[in-house]
Amino acid sequence: MAPLFAAKVKSALSGDTVLLTTVRPPQPGQVPAERTFSLAFVTAPRLKRDEGDEPFAFQSREHLRLQLVGQIVQCEILYTVPNTNREYGVVYLPNKVCVNEQLISAGTVRVRQPTTTGKDLAAEPNELLDKYLSLEAAAKQAEIGLWAPKIESWARSYDVPAGFLDKYKGRQIDAIVERIINGDRALVRFTLPDLHVHVPLLIAGIRAPRSASTTDATAEPGEPFGDAAKYYVEQRLLQRNVKVDLVGASNQGVLVGIVLHPAGNIAEKLLESGLAQVSDWQSNLLGAANMSKLRAAEHSAKLKCVNLWQGVSAPATGAKPGTTENDKSFTATVGRVISADTLSLRTKAGDEQIVQLASIRGPRQADPKQASYVNAAREFVRKKSIGKHVKVVILHTRPKSDQFDERDMATVELANGSIDLASLIVENGYATVIRHRKDQVQDRSPIWDELLEKEEAAIKGKKGFHSGVALPPERIVNASESHARASAFLPSLLRQKRVPAVVEYVNSGSRLRLLLPRENARIKFILAGITTPRVAATNPGAAVSGSEKSEPFGEEAQDFSARRLLQRDVEIDVTHSDRSGGFIGLLHVPSTKDTFAKALLEEGLARLDEYSAQEAAVLAQFRSAEEAAQAAKKGLWKDDKGKAKAEVAVPVAAAAEGAAAKNKKEYLNVVITNVEADGSFSYVVLDGSIGKLATLSSTLTSQPPAAPVSTRPHNNDLVAYPIPGTKSLGRFRVINFDNVRKQASLASIDFGLNVSSAPLAKLRALPSQFSPTLSGIPALAKTGKLSLVKWPEFQEDYLDYAVNYFYDMVLSTPDTVLGNKDPQKLVAVLDGSTADGASLATLFEATDIDKSINTKLAEAGWVYVSSDKVLRRGVERAYVGSKELADLRQIIEEAKKERKGIWEYGDVTPDEE
């Protein structure tokens, strides 16, 4: 009797033959030796590709495969065939069961008579053969296996049937891995109910090194770690039952699928072992979610520097997959959109940094299919990002080349929800995703796979330039081309109020180039009421001539305007035009209440121009703003020894008196009747006038209707008009009248409410006895702002949330004030007033005077406090160094730590001049 040897079954070649390997694992980088072993005295039906399988051949092989593959067995050699050196013998399972006998009893093999050519053939096999023949007779008697009356069969295909991928894509199919061709490629048998499809399959998402191969003539060596990758997959998948999730096909028509074993996804395991790399071209097939898992597995192998990654610098600990050790993150404000994929950012330090969004390319003028979308894409990005606080991660600095300047490649996230800007652009069809070369991997965005997925969706949805429809050319008229053309446009602009515009270029602190989208016109615009220092003349993007010099504070004024206006949406009120074709008027930034020219005066970066200020009806407030800057010696007035000193003597004295009187604070019982979008509010003092107002409104409402206002009302005329939210009439002042639409803009003098489009037919003349003068009831609505705290005007979305939070806490509707319900009574502590006459107030709920509403807003994370430097410039300077201010700042720091409100994504405190 020959000695037994142990071996591991690698695969079942047929129902009577197995492929064995050594039990002991090979040394790293080596592949174990193999030997073919056949079961003695039995034969199974043959598997034949060309001629077709013999009946029961697949079932016979399957019976042996399911029993032995992956098992360690004991083998006994009975004889060897000389011409092939094929070994024949008996196989025993770990439980000592003889596999030869088990197969005969199950009817999966036939008993075969021995020949006399076998080397070392047992001299007297009759006893073993008799036993085998007896077992076979019992199987025949039982009609099982080969001996069954009817044998099940399947159609077989060695090519992918037509429509197969469409039918089964995205579904998990049962399969058997018949052979491992390479670490990333296998021959599989899809076992469908009525068909077996026997085809190659690419393992989705990976690319493994090529293993060694042998042809009839030569042996071709493999790539480093190619054999190890193949062996790794063979050990785990060869002739195993798996699930395959088909995701697509290669350009050559080879199916691509995710191979799922009960132990997991083989692609992830191979990547974790450093025996494969992520295959980028398959990202569209797998989707971002699957690719992120594969990249994480590859990243893990890189950190360990195993196999393929030996000697490769590991990424920094904690770095995201797809990023490098040179990552640099910071927060900034988008100051300018250069193109759909390139931004100019302004850091907290005030520096300008140009970055290009990683992995995307905006529309190109040279591409006929994209050319018409160049401006549309840039405008899309401008609307989404300009002026927004963003989080920036620099992935790589691309060195200068013949074609490109040095450029930082980065990801940019919008702070109001961690929305990746590049993803948003691709999703809407305004950029393509770059397919990076292997030497450009450092430029690749960490969400590259997601970008590909968004691009695929945009193509299917025919969004942006993927629609295939060219946009009509822009026909923008230069309304400032000449005095004659400007004069033709002027009447239309004079009839309108708050004309929407976009600031395209800032020539100086007070001279701008604007685009008027509604009019399809471009104009030169000069801020009314001010003059700013001259700036050395340059063309946009040109270098400043050395022979020209800017006036003192000219560049500071230009920079101030550029920071706050460039590429922003604004509104203008045109008052007149000049002989050069420029338009003069007031400019409003929607997020602020005051005109922009006033802000320049307050910073000392402009001088008052009384003529144009008077024409624009802003002389008084502009003069106050200039006097405040002179008093603080800001900007132009910093070193003024004469005129400024004399003129500021009175304001300084008044400021000193105000500071001295600050300790005597005024306490009032009030109700808030209106809250504006910027957080300012209108309040009414709860005194005897409230009762008189209720009587006045009731009387005015109950009287026979007054005659309608028959002619065009003038600005500041008083009229009677229904109070919003009530059935009562109230007193309103006419702010503006649109003669074309016959509508008026009104402001309630008692509640601070605004009505933007009151029809002329509903306006009633206010009887004189109800006027503030004759009725004895003055205009009750007063304007207020919260002391110390600042609203997040730099974040529009959060500003809405913050003001709505405040609105819900404090607002009383007009009907509650008029006595129909209980109003929300508050206590206001007046701390002074601003330059525009608004009261600075600390508010308390009448039922909770221990903690102010200002403090509650800070606790909820909806407000912040300016720096001491900024506070010292205004009426709140007396608070600098106070315990009250220190406590408020401590509360805000706690809100930051807990990521409340505007601090949800970190410190977003704006840069303050």
Coordinates of C-alpha atoms in Angstrom, one line a residue, residues 472-692:
P472 CA -28.4 82.8 -28.7
P473 CA -25.6 85.4 -28.8
E474 CA -25.8 88.1 -26.1
R475 CA -26.8 91.5 -27.5
I476 CA -25.6 94.0 -24.9
V477 CA -25.9 97.6 -25.8
N478 CA -23.3 100.1 -24.5
A479 CA -25.6 102.8 -23.2
S480 CA -22.7 104.9 -22.2
E481 CA -21.1 104.9 -25.6
S482 CA -22.0 108.6 -26.1
H483 CA -24.0 111.4 -24.6
A484 CA -26.8 110.9 -27.2
R485 CA -27.2 107.2 -26.5
A486 CA -27.2 107.8 -22.7
S487 CA -29.8 110.5 -23.2
A488 CA -32.0 107.9 -25.0
F489 CA -31.7 105.5 -22.1
L490 CA -32.1 108.0 -19.4
P491 CA -35.9 108.5 -19.3
S492 CA -36.5 104.7 -19.0
L493 CA -34.1 104.5 -16.0
L494 CA -35.6 107.6 -14.4
R495 CA -39.0 106.0 -14.4
Q496 CA -37.8 103.0 -12.6
K497 CA -36.6 102.6 -9.0
R498 CA -34.0 100.1 -7.8
V499 CA -32.9 98.9 -11.2
P500 CA -31.1 95.5 -10.9
A501 CA -27.5 95.6 -12.0
V502 CA -24.2 93.6 -11.8
V503 CA -20.9 95.4 -11.0
E504 CA -18.6 94.3 -13.8
Y505 CA -15.6 96.5 -13.0
V506 CA -14.5 99.1 -10.4
N507 CA -12.6 101.9 -12.0
S508 CA -12.3 103.9 -8.8
G509 CA -14.1 104.2 -5.5
S510 CA -17.0 106.0 -7.0
R511 CA -16.9 105.0 -10.7
L512 CA -18.1 101.6 -11.9
R513 CA -19.0 99.7 -14.9
L514 CA -22.4 98.0 -14.6
L515 CA -24.4 95.4 -16.5
L516 CA -28.2 96.0 -16.5
P517 CA -29.6 92.5 -17.4
R518 CA -33.2 93.7 -17.7
E519 CA -32.2 96.3 -20.2
N520 CA -29.5 94.3 -21.9
A521 CA -27.3 97.3 -21.5
R522 CA -23.9 98.2 -20.1
I523 CA -23.3 101.6 -18.5
K524 CA -20.8 103.7 -16.8
F525 CA -22.1 104.6 -13.3
I526 CA -21.0 107.4 -10.9
L527 CA -22.1 107.4 -7.3
A528 CA -24.1 110.5 -6.6
G529 CA -23.3 112.8 -3.7
I530 CA -19.6 112.0 -3.3
T531 CA -16.2 112.3 -5.0
T532 CA -13.4 109.9 -4.3
P533 CA -9.6 110.4 -4.9
R534 CA -8.4 109.7 -8.4
V535 CA -6.8 106.4 -9.2
A536 CA -4.0 106.1 -11.8
A537 CA -5.8 105.3 -15.0
T538 CA -5.4 101.7 -16.2
N539 CA -7.3 99.4 -18.4
P540 CA -8.8 96.3 -16.8
G541 CA -6.0 93.9 -16.2
A542 CA -3.2 96.3 -17.4
A543 CA -0.2 97.3 -15.4
V544 CA -0.3 100.8 -13.8
S545 CA 1.9 103.3 -15.7
G546 CA 4.9 104.4 -13.8
S547 CA 4.3 108.0 -14.8
E548 CA 0.8 108.2 -13.2
K549 CA 0.2 108.2 -9.5
S550 CA -3.0 107.8 -7.6
E551 CA -4.2 110.5 -5.2
P552 CA -3.9 109.7 -1.5
F553 CA -6.5 107.1 -0.5
G554 CA -7.5 106.6 -4.1
E555 CA -6.4 103.0 -4.2
E556 CA -7.8 102.4 -0.7
A557 CA -11.2 103.7 -1.9
Q558 CA -11.0 101.6 -5.1
D559 CA -10.1 98.5 -3.1
F560 CA -13.0 99.2 -0.6
S561 CA -15.5 99.4 -3.4
A562 CA -14.0 96.3 -5.2
R563 CA -14.2 94.2 -2.1
R564 CA -17.8 94.9 -1.6
L565 CA -19.2 95.4 -5.1
L566 CA -17.2 93.6 -7.7
Q567 CA -19.4 91.1 -9.5
R568 CA -22.1 91.6 -6.9
D569 CA -25.8 92.1 -7.6
V570 CA -26.8 95.6 -6.7
E571 CA -29.7 98.1 -7.4
I572 CA -29.4 101.6 -8.7
D573 CA -31.6 104.7 -8.6
V574 CA -30.5 106.9 -11.5
T575 CA -30.9 110.7 -11.0
H576 CA -29.3 112.1 -14.2
S577 CA -26.5 111.6 -16.7
D578 CA -23.4 113.5 -17.6
R579 CA -22.0 114.7 -21.0
S580 CA -19.6 111.8 -21.3
G581 CA -22.5 109.2 -21.3
G582 CA -22.1 108.2 -17.6
F583 CA -25.2 107.8 -15.4
I584 CA -25.3 109.3 -11.9
G585 CA -27.3 108.0 -9.0
L586 CA -27.5 106.0 -5.8
L587 CA -26.3 102.4 -5.5
H588 CA -27.8 100.0 -3.0
V589 CA -26.4 96.6 -1.9
P590 CA -29.5 94.5 -1.2
S591 CA -28.1 93.1 2.1
T592 CA -27.6 96.6 3.5
K593 CA -30.1 99.4 4.2
D594 CA -27.9 102.4 3.4
T595 CA -26.6 103.5 0.0
F596 CA -23.0 102.5 -0.8
A597 CA -21.8 106.1 -1.2
K598 CA -22.7 106.7 2.5
A599 CA -20.4 103.8 3.5
L600 CA -17.5 105.4 1.6
L601 CA -18.1 108.7 3.4
E602 CA -18.3 106.9 6.8
E603 CA -14.9 105.3 6.1
G604 CA -13.3 108.6 5.2
L605 CA -12.7 107.4 1.6
A606 CA -14.9 110.0 -0.1
R607 CA -15.8 113.7 0.1
L608 CA -19.3 115.1 0.0
D609 CA -20.5 116.5 -3.3
E610 CA -23.3 118.7 -2.1
Y611 CA -24.8 119.4 -5.6
S612 CA -25.4 115.8 -6.6
A613 CA -26.3 114.8 -3.0
Q614 CA -29.0 117.4 -2.9
E615 CA -30.3 116.3 -6.3
A616 CA -30.5 112.7 -5.0
A617 CA -32.2 113.9 -1.8
V618 CA -29.5 112.5 0.5
L619 CA -27.6 115.7 1.5
A620 CA -28.4 115.6 5.2
Q621 CA -27.5 112.0 5.8
F622 CA -24.4 112.2 3.7
R623 CA -23.2 115.3 5.5
S624 CA -23.7 113.5 8.8
A625 CA -21.7 110.5 7.5
E626 CA -18.8 112.8 6.4
E627 CA -18.8 114.7 9.7
A628 CA -18.6 111.4 11.6
A629 CA -15.6 110.3 9.6
Q630 CA -14.0 113.7 10.2
A631 CA -14.6 113.4 13.9
A632 CA -12.9 110.0 13.9
K633 CA -10.1 111.2 11.6
K634 CA -10.6 108.4 9.3
G635 CA -9.1 108.0 5.8
L636 CA -8.9 111.4 4.1
W637 CA -9.3 113.2 7.4
K638 CA -6.5 111.4 9.2
D639 CA -3.9 114.1 8.9
D640 CA -6.1 117.1 8.2
K641 CA -4.8 119.9 10.5
G642 CA -7.1 122.7 9.5
K643 CA -10.5 122.3 8.1
A644 CA -11.2 118.9 9.5
K645 CA -10.1 120.0 13.0
A646 CA -12.4 123.0 13.1
E647 CA -15.4 121.2 11.6
V648 CA -15.2 118.2 14.0
A649 CA -15.0 120.3 17.1
V650 CA -18.8 120.3 17.5
P651 CA -19.4 116.6 16.7
V652 CA -16.6 115.6 19.1
A653 CA -18.2 117.6 21.8
A654 CA -21.6 116.1 21.0
A655 CA -20.1 112.6 21.1
A656 CA -18.5 113.3 24.5
E657 CA -21.9 114.5 25.8
G658 CA -23.5 111.4 24.5
A659 CA -20.9 109.2 26.1
A660 CA -21.4 111.0 29.4
A661 CA -25.2 110.6 29.2
K662 CA -24.8 106.9 28.3
N663 CA -24.8 105.9 32.0
K664 CA -28.4 107.3 32.2
K665 CA -30.0 104.8 30.0
E666 CA -33.6 105.1 28.9
Y667 CA -36.0 102.2 29.7
L668 CA -39.1 101.9 27.6
N669 CA -42.0 99.5 27.3
V670 CA -42.3 98.7 23.6
V671 CA -43.7 96.4 20.9
I672 CA -41.9 95.4 17.7
T673 CA -44.2 96.0 14.7
N674 CA -41.9 95.2 11.8
V675 CA -38.5 93.4 11.3
E676 CA -36.6 94.1 8.1
A677 CA -34.5 91.6 6.2
D678 CA -31.2 93.1 7.6
G679 CA -32.4 92.7 11.2
S680 CA -33.3 96.3 11.8
F681 CA -36.8 96.8 13.3
S682 CA -39.6 99.3 13.9
Y683 CA -40.9 99.7 17.4
V684 CA -43.8 101.5 19.1
V685 CA -43.6 102.8 22.7
L686 CA -46.4 101.6 24.8
D687 CA -47.8 104.9 26.2
G688 CA -51.0 106.9 26.0
S689 CA -50.6 107.3 22.3
I690 CA -51.4 103.7 21.6
G691 CA -54.9 104.0 22.9
K692 CA -55.4 107.2 20.8

